[in-house]
PDB file of C-alpha atoms in Angstrom:
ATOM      1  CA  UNK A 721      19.002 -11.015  21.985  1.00  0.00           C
ATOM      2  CA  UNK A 722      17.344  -8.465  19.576  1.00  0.00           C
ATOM      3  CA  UNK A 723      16.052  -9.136  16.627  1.00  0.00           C
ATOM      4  CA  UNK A 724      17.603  -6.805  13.901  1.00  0.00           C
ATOM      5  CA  UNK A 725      15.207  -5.140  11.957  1.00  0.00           C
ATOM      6  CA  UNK A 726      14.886  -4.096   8.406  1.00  0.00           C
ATOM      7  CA  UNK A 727      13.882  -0.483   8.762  1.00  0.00           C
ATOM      8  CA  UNK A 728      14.543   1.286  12.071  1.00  0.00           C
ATOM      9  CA  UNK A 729      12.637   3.508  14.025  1.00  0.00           C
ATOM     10  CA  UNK A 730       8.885   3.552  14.746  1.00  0.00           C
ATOM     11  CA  UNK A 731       5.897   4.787  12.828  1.00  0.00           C
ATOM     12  CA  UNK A 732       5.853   8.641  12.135  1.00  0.00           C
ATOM     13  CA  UNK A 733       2.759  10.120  11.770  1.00  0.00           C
ATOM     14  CA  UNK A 734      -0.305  10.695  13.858  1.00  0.00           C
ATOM     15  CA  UNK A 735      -3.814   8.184  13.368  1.00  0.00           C
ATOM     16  CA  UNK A 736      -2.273   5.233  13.165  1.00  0.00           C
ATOM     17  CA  UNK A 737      -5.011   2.398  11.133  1.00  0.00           C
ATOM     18  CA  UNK A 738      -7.232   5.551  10.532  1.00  0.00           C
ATOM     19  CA  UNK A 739      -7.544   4.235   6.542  1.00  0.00           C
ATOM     20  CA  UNK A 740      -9.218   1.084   8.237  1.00  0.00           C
ATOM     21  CA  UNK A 741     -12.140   3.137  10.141  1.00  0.00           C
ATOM     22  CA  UNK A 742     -11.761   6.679  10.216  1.00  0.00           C
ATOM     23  CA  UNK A 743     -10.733  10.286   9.084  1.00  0.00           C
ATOM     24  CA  UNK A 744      -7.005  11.104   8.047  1.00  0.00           C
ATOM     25  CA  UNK A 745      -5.329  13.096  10.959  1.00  0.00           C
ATOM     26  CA  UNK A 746      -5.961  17.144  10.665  1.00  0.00           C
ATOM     27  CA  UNK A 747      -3.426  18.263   8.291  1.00  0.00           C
ATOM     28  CA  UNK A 748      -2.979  14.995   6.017  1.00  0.00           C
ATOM     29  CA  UNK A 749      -4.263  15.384   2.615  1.00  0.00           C
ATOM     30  CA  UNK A 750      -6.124  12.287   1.639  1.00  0.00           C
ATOM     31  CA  UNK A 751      -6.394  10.459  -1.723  1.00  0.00           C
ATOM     32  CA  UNK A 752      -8.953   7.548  -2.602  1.00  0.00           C
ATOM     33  CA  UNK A 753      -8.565   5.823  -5.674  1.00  0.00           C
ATOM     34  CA  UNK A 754     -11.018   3.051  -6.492  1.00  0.00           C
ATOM     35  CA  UNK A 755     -10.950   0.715  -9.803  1.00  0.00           C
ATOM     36  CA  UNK A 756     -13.339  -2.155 -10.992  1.00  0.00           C
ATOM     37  CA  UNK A 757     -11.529  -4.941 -11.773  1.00  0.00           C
ATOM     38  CA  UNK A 758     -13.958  -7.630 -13.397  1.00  0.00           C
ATOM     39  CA  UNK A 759     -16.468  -9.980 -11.689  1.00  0.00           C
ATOM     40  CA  UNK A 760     -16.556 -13.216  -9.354  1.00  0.00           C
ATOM     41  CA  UNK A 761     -15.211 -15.185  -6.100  1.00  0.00           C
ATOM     42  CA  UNK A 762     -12.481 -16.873  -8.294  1.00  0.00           C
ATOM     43  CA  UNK A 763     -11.280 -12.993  -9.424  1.00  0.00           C
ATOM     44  CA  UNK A 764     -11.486 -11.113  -5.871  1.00  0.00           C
ATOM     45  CA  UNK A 765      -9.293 -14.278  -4.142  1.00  0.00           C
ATOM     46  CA  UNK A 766      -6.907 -14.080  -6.585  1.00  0.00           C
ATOM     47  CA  UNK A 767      -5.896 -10.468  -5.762  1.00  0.00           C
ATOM     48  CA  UNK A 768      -6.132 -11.279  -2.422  1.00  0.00           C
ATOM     49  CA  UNK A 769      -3.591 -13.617  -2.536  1.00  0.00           C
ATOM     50  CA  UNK A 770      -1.642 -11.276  -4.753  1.00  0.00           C
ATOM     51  CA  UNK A 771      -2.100  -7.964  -2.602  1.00  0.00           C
ATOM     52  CA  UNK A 772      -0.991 -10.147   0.722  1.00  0.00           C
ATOM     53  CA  UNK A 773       1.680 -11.723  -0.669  1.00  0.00           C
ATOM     54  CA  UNK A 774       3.266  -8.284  -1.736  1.00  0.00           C
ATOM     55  CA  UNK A 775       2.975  -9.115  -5.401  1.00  0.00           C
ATOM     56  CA  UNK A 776       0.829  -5.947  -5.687  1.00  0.00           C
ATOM     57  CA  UNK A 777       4.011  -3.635  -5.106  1.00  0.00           C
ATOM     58  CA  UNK A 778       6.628  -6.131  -7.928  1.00  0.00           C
ATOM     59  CA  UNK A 779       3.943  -5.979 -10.187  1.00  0.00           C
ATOM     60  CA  UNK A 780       3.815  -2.146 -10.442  1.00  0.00           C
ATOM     61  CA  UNK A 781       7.607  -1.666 -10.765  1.00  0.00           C
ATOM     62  CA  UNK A 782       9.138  -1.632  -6.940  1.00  0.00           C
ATOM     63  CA  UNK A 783      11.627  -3.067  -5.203  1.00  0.00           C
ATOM     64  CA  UNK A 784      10.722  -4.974  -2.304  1.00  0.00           C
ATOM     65  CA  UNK A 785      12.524  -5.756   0.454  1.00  0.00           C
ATOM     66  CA  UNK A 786      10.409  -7.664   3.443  1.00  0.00           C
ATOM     67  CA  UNK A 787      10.907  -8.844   6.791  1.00  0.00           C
ATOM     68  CA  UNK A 788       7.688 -11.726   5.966  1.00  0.00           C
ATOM     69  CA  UNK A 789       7.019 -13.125   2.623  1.00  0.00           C
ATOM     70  CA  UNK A 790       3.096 -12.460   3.941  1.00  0.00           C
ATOM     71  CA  UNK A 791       1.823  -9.161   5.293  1.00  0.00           C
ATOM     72  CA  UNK A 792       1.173  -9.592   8.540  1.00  0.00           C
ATOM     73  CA  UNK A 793       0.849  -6.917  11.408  1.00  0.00           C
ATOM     74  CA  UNK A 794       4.073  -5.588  12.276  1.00  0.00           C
ATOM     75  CA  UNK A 795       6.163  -6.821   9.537  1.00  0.00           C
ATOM     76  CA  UNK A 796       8.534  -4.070   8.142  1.00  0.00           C
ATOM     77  CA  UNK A 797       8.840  -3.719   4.397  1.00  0.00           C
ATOM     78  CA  UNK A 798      10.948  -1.362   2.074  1.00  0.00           C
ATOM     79  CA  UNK A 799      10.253  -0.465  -1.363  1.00  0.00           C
ATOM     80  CA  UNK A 800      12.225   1.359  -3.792  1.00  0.00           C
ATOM     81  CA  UNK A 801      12.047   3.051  -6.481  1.00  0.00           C
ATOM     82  CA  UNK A 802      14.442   4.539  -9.067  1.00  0.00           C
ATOM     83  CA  UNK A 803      18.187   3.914 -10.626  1.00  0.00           C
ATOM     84  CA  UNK A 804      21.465   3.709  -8.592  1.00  0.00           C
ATOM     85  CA  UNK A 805      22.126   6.760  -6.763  1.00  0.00           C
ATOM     86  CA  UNK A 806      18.516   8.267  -7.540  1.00  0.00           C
ATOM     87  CA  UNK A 807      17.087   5.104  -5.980  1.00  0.00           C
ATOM     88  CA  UNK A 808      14.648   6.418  -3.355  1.00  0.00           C
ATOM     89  CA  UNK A 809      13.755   3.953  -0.522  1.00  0.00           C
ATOM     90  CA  UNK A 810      10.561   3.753   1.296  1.00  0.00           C
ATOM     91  CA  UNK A 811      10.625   2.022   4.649  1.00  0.00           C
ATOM     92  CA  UNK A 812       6.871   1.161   6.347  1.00  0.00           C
ATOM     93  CA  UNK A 813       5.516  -1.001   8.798  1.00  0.00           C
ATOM     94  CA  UNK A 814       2.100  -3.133   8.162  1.00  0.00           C
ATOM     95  CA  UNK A 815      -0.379  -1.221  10.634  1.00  0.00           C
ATOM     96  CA  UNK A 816      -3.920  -3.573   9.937  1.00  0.00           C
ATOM     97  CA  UNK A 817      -4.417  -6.750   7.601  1.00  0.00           C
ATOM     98  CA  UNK A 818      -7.927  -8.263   6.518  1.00  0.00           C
ATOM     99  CA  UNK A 819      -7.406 -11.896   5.361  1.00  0.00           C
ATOM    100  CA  UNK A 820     -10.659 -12.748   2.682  1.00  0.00           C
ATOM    101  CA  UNK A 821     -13.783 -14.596   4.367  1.00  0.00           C
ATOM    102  CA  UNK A 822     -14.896 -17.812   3.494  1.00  0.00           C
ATOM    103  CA  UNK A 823     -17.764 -17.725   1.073  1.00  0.00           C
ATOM    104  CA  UNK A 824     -19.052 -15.221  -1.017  1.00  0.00           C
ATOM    105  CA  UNK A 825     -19.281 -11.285  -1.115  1.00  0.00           C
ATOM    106  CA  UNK A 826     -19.752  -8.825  -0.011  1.00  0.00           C
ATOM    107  CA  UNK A 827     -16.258  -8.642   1.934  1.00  0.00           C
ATOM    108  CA  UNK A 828     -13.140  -6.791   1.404  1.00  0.00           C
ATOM    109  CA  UNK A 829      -9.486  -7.961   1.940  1.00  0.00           C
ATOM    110  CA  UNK A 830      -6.173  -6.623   1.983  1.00  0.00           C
ATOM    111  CA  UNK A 831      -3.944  -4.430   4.246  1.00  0.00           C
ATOM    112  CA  UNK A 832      -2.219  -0.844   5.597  1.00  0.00           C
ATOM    113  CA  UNK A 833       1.324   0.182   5.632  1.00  0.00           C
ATOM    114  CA  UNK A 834       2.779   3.331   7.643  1.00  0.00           C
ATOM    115  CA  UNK A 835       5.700   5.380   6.959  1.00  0.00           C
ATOM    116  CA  UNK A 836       9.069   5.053   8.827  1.00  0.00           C
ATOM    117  CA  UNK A 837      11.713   7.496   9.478  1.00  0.00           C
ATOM    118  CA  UNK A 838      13.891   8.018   5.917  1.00  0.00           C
ATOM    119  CA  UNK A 839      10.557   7.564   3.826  1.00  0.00           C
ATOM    120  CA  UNK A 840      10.127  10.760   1.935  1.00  0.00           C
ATOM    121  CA  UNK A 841       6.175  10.993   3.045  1.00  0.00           C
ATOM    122  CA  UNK A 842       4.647  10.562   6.323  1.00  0.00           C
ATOM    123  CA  UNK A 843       1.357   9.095   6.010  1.00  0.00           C
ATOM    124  CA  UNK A 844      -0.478   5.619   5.689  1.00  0.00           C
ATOM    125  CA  UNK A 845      -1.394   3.909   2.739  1.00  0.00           C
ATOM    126  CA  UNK A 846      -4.118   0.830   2.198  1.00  0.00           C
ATOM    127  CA  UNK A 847      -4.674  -1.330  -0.327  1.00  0.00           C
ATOM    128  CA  UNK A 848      -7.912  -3.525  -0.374  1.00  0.00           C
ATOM    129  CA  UNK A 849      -9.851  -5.578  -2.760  1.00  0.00           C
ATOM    130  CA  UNK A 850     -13.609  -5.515  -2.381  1.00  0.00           C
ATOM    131  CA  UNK A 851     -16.249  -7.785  -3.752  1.00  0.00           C
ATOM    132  CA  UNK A 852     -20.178  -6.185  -3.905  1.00  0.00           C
ATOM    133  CA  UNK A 853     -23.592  -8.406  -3.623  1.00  0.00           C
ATOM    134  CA  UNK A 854     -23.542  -8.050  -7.306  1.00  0.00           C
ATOM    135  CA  UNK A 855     -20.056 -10.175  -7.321  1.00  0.00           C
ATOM    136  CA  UNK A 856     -17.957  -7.026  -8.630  1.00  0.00           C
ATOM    137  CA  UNK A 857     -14.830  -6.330  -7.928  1.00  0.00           C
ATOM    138  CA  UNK A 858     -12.908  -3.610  -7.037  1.00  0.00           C
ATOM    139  CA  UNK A 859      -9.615  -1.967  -5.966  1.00  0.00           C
ATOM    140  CA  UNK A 860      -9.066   0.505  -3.313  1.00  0.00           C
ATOM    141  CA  UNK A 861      -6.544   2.506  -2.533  1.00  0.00           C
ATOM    142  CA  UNK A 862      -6.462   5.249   0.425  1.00  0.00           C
ATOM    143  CA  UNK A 863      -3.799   7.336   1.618  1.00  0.00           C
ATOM    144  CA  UNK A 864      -3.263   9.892   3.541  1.00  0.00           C
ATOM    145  CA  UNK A 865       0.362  11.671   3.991  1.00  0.00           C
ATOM    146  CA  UNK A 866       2.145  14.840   4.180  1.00  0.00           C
ATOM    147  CA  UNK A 867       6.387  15.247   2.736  1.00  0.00           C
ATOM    148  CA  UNK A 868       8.610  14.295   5.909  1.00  0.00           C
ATOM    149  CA  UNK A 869      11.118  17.447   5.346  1.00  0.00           C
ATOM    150  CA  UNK A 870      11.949  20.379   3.189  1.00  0.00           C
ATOM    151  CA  UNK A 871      13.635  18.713   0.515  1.00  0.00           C
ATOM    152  CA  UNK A 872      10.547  16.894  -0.350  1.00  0.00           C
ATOM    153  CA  UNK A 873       8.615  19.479   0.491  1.00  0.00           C
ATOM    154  CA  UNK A 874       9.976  21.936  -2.402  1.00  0.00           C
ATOM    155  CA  UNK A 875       9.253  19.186  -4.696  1.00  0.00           C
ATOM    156  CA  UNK A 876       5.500  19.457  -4.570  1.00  0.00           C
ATOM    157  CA  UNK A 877       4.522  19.457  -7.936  1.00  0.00           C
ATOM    158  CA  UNK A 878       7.138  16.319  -8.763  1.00  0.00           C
ATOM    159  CA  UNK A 879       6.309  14.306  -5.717  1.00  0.00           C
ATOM    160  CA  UNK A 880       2.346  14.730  -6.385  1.00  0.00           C
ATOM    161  CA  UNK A 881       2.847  13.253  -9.983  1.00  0.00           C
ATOM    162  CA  UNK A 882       5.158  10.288  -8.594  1.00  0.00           C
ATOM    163  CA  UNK A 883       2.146   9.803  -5.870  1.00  0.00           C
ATOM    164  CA  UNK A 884      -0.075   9.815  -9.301  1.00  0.00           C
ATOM    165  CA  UNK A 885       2.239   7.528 -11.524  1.00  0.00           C
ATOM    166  CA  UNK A 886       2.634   5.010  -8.779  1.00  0.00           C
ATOM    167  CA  UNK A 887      -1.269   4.633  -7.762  1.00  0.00           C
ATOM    168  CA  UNK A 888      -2.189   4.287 -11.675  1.00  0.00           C
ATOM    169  CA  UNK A 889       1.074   1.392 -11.621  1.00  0.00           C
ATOM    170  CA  UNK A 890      -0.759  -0.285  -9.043  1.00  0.00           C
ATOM    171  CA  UNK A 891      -3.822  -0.444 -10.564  1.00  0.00           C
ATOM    172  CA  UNK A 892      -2.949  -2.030 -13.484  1.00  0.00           C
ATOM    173  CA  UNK A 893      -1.051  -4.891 -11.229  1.00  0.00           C
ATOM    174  CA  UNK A 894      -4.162  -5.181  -9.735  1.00  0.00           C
ATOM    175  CA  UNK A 895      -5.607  -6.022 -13.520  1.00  0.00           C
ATOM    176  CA  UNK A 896      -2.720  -8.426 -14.141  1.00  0.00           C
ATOM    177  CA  UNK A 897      -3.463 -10.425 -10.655  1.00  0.00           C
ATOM    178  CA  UNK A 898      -7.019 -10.141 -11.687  1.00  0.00           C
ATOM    179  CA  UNK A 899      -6.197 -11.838 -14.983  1.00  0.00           C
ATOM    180  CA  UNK A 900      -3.758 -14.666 -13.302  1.00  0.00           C
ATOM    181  CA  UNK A 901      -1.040 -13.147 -15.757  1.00  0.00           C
ATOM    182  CA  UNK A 902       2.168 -14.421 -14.442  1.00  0.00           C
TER     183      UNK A 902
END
């Protein structure tokens, strides 16, 4: 018997888990966005827990649909974005997850996603929380992609500024898990 999945197909882009250890493929423009979010072990856990949990992406206005309420490996997620017929969905697949160490920094935590066939980009995107030696904290977020077609393709300019919008959208869900706003 197979198991029906939520998103079909298989991952669509070349260095797959290169935002873990390496250089984007030839080709894929990359983006790194880093913010501090505050200080201590308490703070840096509890966006852990929010970032694997998927409560990064609600927080910053998608719609998420997931095969696992955790990220793990494998699992198949799709966020959304938009109204009704201008909803656009984004189907990925978890590529690499770091779970947070016991004890103290320095460490990072948190996880990669890779486009699917019907996602407007092809690319990977991560998402990790770090903590320094001086207990800071910070977000993370590297991607590298390229538009899947012509359609997106022509909308450079637009798709560029959505790419923009929805980084600074997670950031500040990063502040509200950092904050333990509900």
């Amino acid at each position: 018997m197979t198991e029906k999945r939520l998103a079909r197909g298989e991952l669509n882009y070349p260095g797959i888990g290169s935002t873990e250890h390496g250089e984007p493929p030839e080709g894929y423009p990359c983006l790194v966005s880093q913010a501090y979010l505050g200080d201590g072990l308490a703070l840096y856990r509890r966006v852990a827990q929010g970032m694997l949990t998927w409560e990064l992406q609600r927080r910053s206005g998608l719609r998420v649909r997931t095969e696992s309420d955790v990220v793990v490996p494998g699992a198949r997620v799709v966020s959304g974005f938009g109204v009704g017929p201008f909803r656009i969905n984004a189907p990925c697949e978890v590529v690499w997850v770091h779970h947070p160490l016991p004890g103290g920094g320095p460490q990072r935590a948190g996880f990669a996603y890779g486009t699917l066939p019907g996602h407007p980009e092809r690319g990977e995107e991560a998402f990790e929380v770090e903590i320094d030696v001086q207990d800071r904290v910070f977000l993370k977020i590297t991607a590298f992609s390229r538009h899947s077609n012509w359609f997106y393709s022509a909308g450079g300019a637009l798709a560029r500024r959505a790419q923009s919008l929805i980084t600074s959208r997670y950031i500040e869900g990063a502040r509200q898990l950092a904050t333990g706003e509900s």
